[in-house]
XYZ file of C-alpha atoms in Angstrom:
275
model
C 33.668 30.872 -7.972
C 33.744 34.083 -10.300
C 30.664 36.018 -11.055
C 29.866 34.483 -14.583
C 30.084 30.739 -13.186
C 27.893 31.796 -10.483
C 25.541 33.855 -13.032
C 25.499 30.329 -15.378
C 24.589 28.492 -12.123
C 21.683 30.398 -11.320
C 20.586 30.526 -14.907
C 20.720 26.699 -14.936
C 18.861 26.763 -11.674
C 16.038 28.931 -13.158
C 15.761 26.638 -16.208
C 16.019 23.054 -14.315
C 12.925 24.541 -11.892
C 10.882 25.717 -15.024
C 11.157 22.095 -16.815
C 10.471 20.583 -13.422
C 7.303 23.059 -12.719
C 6.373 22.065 -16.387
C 5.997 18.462 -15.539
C 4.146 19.391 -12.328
C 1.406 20.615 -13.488
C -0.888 18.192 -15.061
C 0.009 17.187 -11.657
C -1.231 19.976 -9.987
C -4.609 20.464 -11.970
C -5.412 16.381 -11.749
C -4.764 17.328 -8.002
C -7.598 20.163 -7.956
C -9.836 18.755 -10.209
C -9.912 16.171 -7.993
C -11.889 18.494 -5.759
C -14.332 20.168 -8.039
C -17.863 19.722 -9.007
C -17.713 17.669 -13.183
C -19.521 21.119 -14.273
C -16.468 23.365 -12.798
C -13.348 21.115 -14.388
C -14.324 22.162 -17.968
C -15.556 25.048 -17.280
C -13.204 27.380 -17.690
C -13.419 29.200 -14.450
C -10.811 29.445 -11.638
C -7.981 26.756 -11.127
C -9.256 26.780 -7.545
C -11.975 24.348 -6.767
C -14.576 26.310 -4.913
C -16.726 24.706 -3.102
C -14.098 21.723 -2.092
C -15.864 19.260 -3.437
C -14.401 16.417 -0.698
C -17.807 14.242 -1.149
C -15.594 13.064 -4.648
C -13.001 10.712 -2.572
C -15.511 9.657 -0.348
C -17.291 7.862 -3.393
C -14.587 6.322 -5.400
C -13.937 4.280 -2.238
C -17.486 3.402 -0.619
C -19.282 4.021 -4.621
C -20.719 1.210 -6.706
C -17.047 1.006 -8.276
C -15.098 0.869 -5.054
C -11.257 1.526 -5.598
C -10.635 -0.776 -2.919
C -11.081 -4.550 -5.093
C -9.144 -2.534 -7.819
C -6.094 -1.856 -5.492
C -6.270 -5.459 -3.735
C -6.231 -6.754 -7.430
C -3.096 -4.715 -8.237
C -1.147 -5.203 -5.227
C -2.156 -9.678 -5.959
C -0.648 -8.909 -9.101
C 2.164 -6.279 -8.417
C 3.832 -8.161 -5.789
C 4.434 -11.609 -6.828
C 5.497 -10.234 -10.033
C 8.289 -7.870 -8.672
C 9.921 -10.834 -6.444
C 9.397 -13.415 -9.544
C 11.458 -10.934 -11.892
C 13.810 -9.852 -9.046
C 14.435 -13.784 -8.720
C 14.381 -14.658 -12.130
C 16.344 -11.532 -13.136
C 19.608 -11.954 -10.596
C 19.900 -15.812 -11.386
C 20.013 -14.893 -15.433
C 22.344 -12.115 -14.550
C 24.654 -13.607 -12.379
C 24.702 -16.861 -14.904
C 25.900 -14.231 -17.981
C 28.028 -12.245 -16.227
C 29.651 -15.078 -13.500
C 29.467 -18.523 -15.225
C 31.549 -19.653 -18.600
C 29.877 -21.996 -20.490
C 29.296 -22.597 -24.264
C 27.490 -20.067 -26.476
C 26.834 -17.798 -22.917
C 27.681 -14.468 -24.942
C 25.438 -15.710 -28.157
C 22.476 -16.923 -25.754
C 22.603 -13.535 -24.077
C 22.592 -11.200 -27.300
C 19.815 -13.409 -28.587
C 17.585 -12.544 -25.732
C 18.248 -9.083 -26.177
C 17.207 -8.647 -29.305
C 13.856 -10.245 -27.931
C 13.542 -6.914 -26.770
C 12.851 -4.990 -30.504
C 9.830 -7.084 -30.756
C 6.989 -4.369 -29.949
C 4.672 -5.386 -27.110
C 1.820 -5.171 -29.048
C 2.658 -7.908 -31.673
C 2.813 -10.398 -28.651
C -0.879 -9.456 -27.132
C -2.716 -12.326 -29.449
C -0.756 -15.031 -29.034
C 0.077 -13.962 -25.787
C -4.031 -14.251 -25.501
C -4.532 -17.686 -27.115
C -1.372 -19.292 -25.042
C -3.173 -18.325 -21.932
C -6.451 -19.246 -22.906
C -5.287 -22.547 -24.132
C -3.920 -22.731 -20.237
C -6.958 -21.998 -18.660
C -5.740 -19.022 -17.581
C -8.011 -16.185 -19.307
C -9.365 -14.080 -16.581
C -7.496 -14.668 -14.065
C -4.439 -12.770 -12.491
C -2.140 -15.451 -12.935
C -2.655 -14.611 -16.929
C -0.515 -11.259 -15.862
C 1.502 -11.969 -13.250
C 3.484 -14.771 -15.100
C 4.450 -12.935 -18.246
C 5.979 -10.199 -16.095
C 7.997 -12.699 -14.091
C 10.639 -12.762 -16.720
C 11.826 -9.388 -18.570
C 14.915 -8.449 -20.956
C 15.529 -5.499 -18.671
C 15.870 -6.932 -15.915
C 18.191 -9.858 -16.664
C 20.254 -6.878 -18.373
C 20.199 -4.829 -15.770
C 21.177 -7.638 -13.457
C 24.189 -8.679 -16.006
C 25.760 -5.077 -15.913
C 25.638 -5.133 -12.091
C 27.342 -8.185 -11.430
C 29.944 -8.083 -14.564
C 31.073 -4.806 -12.829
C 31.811 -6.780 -9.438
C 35.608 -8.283 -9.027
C 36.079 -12.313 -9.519
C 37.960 -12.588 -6.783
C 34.965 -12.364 -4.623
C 33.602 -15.688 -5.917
C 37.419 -17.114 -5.691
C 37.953 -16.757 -2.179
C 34.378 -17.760 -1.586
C 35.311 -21.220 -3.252
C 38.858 -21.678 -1.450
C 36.417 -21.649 1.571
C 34.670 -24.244 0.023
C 31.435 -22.222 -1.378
C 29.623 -23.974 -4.084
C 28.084 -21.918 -7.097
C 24.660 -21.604 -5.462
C 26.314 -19.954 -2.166
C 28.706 -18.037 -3.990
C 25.630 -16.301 -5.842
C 23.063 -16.218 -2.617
C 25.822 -15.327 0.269
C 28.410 -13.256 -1.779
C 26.673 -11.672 -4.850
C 23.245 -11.603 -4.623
C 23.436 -9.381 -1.147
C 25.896 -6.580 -3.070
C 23.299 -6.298 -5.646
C 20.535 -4.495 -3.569
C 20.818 -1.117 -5.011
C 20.153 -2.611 -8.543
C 17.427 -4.985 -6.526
C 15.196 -1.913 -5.800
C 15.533 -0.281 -8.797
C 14.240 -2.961 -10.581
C 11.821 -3.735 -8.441
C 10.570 0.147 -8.531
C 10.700 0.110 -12.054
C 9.327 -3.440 -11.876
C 6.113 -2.175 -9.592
C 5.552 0.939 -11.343
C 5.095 -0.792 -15.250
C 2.890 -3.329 -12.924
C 0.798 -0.562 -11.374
C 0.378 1.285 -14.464
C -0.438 -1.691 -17.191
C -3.196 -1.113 -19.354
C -2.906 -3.162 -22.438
C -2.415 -6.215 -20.327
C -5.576 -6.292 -17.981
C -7.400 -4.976 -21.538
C -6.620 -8.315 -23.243
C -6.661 -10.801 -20.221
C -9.275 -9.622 -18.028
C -12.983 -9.765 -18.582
C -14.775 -9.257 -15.139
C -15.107 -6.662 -13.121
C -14.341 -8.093 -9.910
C -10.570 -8.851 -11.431
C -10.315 -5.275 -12.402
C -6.938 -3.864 -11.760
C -6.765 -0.191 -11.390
C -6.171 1.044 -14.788
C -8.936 -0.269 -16.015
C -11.038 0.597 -12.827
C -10.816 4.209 -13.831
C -12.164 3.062 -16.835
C -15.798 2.419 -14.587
C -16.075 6.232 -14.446
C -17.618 6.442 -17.451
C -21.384 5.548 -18.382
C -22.511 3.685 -20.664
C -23.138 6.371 -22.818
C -19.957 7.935 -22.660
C -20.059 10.831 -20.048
C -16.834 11.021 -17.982
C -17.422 11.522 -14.209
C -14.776 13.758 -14.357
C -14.591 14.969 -10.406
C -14.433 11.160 -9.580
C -12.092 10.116 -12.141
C -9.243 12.377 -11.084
C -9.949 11.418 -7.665
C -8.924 7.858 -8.345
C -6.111 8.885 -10.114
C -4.874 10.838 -7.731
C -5.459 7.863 -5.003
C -4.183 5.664 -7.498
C -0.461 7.439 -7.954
C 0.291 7.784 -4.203
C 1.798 4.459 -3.742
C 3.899 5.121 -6.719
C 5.526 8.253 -5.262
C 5.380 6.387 -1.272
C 7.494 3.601 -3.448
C 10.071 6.306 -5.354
C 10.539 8.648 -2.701
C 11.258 5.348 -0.273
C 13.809 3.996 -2.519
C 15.394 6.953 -4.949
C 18.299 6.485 -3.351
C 19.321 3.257 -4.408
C 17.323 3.764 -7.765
C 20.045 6.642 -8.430
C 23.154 4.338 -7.562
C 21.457 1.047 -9.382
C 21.539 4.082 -12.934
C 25.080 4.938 -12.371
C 26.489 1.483 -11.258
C 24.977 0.119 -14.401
C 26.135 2.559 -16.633
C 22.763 3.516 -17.549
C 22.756 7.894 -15.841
């Protein structure tokens, strides 16, 4: 390697560790305000908390707003909503990219272009077609919407369009039907593009705001975006020290999830032809 390319690469280096350090640190002061007193954290004095102010993660578990009924409530949502959209997800998939039947390829692009409609117009009739169910208030009112996404069914499409026919041929001549061709043959090939979706699938779960906002009106059904929400009074003061402390417990499973599965999140992005 001559001396310029290896001057560029260290330049790049430099640059790639700035941006990264850049994104760290709201990180990094969530991480030590999380151990400060409320009157240090906007107080303009040192980065360092001093005293260590541990007392603040003690109370956002054993408080009168205990983070522990606002994690149970997202992992009773999170989880049946991942394997619902991994299921419903690989059967669309593998039906638009495997199966020929009339109108597949028009079906398909009209459910993408579901996809332009903004979130946001959805949320009231999204409310009154759950409250007409019955459901208002209960966690069933978010797991089922998120059982069925454009992303995933796209995501899903690209992965198995990219794997050869002849697969599903020879599984036939051995006298596979459809339903074993897809669960034996397919289905186990696509497990890179599985836990991508499902991390990306967990993480829009874990961090959903507007959905809990609209659908949820007791506290005992509180997930944990809107739990952090309890650290405020009623009259508006922020209890800052405890606040980032259940933020900070609240984004650990999130990087436990990523750093457990980045590897096949990287190969579902370039398999897909979405790096």
């Amino acid at each position: 390697m001559s001396a310029q390319a290896e001057r560029i690469k260290w330049k790049t280096g430099i640059v790639v560790w700035l941006i990264a350090l850049g994104f760290l640190m709201p990180f990094v002061w969530m991480l030590l305000s999380s151990l400060k007193r409320d009157i240090d954290i906007f107080g303009g004095g040192s980065w360092w908390p001093d005293p260590l102010q541990w007392a603040n993660y003690r109370k956002v578990w054993t408080g009168q707003h205990s983070l522990l009924h606002y994690f149970a409530n997202s992992i009773l949502v999170a989880v049946p909503r991942v394997l619902g959209e991994l299921m419903t997800a690989s059967m669309a998939g593998y039906a638009f990219a495997r199966l020929r039947f009339r109108g597949r390829d028009g079906i398909f692009l009209l459910y993408l272009a579901t996809s332009i409609v903004p979130v946001q117009l959805l949320l009231v009739p999204r409310f009154m077609f759950f409250s007409e169910l019955g459901l208002y208030d209960t966690l069933l009112a978010l797991i089922l919407p998120g059982m069925f996404t454009v992303l995933g069914t796209f995501l899903m499409r690209q992965y198995f369009s990219g794997l050869p026919g002849e697969l599903a041929e020879a599984a036939r001549l051995d006298g596979a039907g459809e339903w074993r061709v897809f669960w034996s043959v397919y289905l186990p090939l696509a497990r890179p593009v599985l836990a991508s979706l499902g991390i990306l699938g967990f993480v829009w779960s874990w961090n959903d705001y507007e959905g809990p906002l609209i659908m949820l009106s007791s506290d005992s059904k509180y997930t944990i975006p809107l739990g952090l929400t309890q650290f405020v009074s009623e009259n508006g003061a922020l209890s800052a020290g405890l606040a980032m402390a259940a933020s900070v417990c609240a984004t650990v499973p999130i990087v436990i999830i990523f750093l457990a599965f980045q590897r096949n999140f990287l190969a579902a992005l370039s398999t897909t032809g979405l790096k």
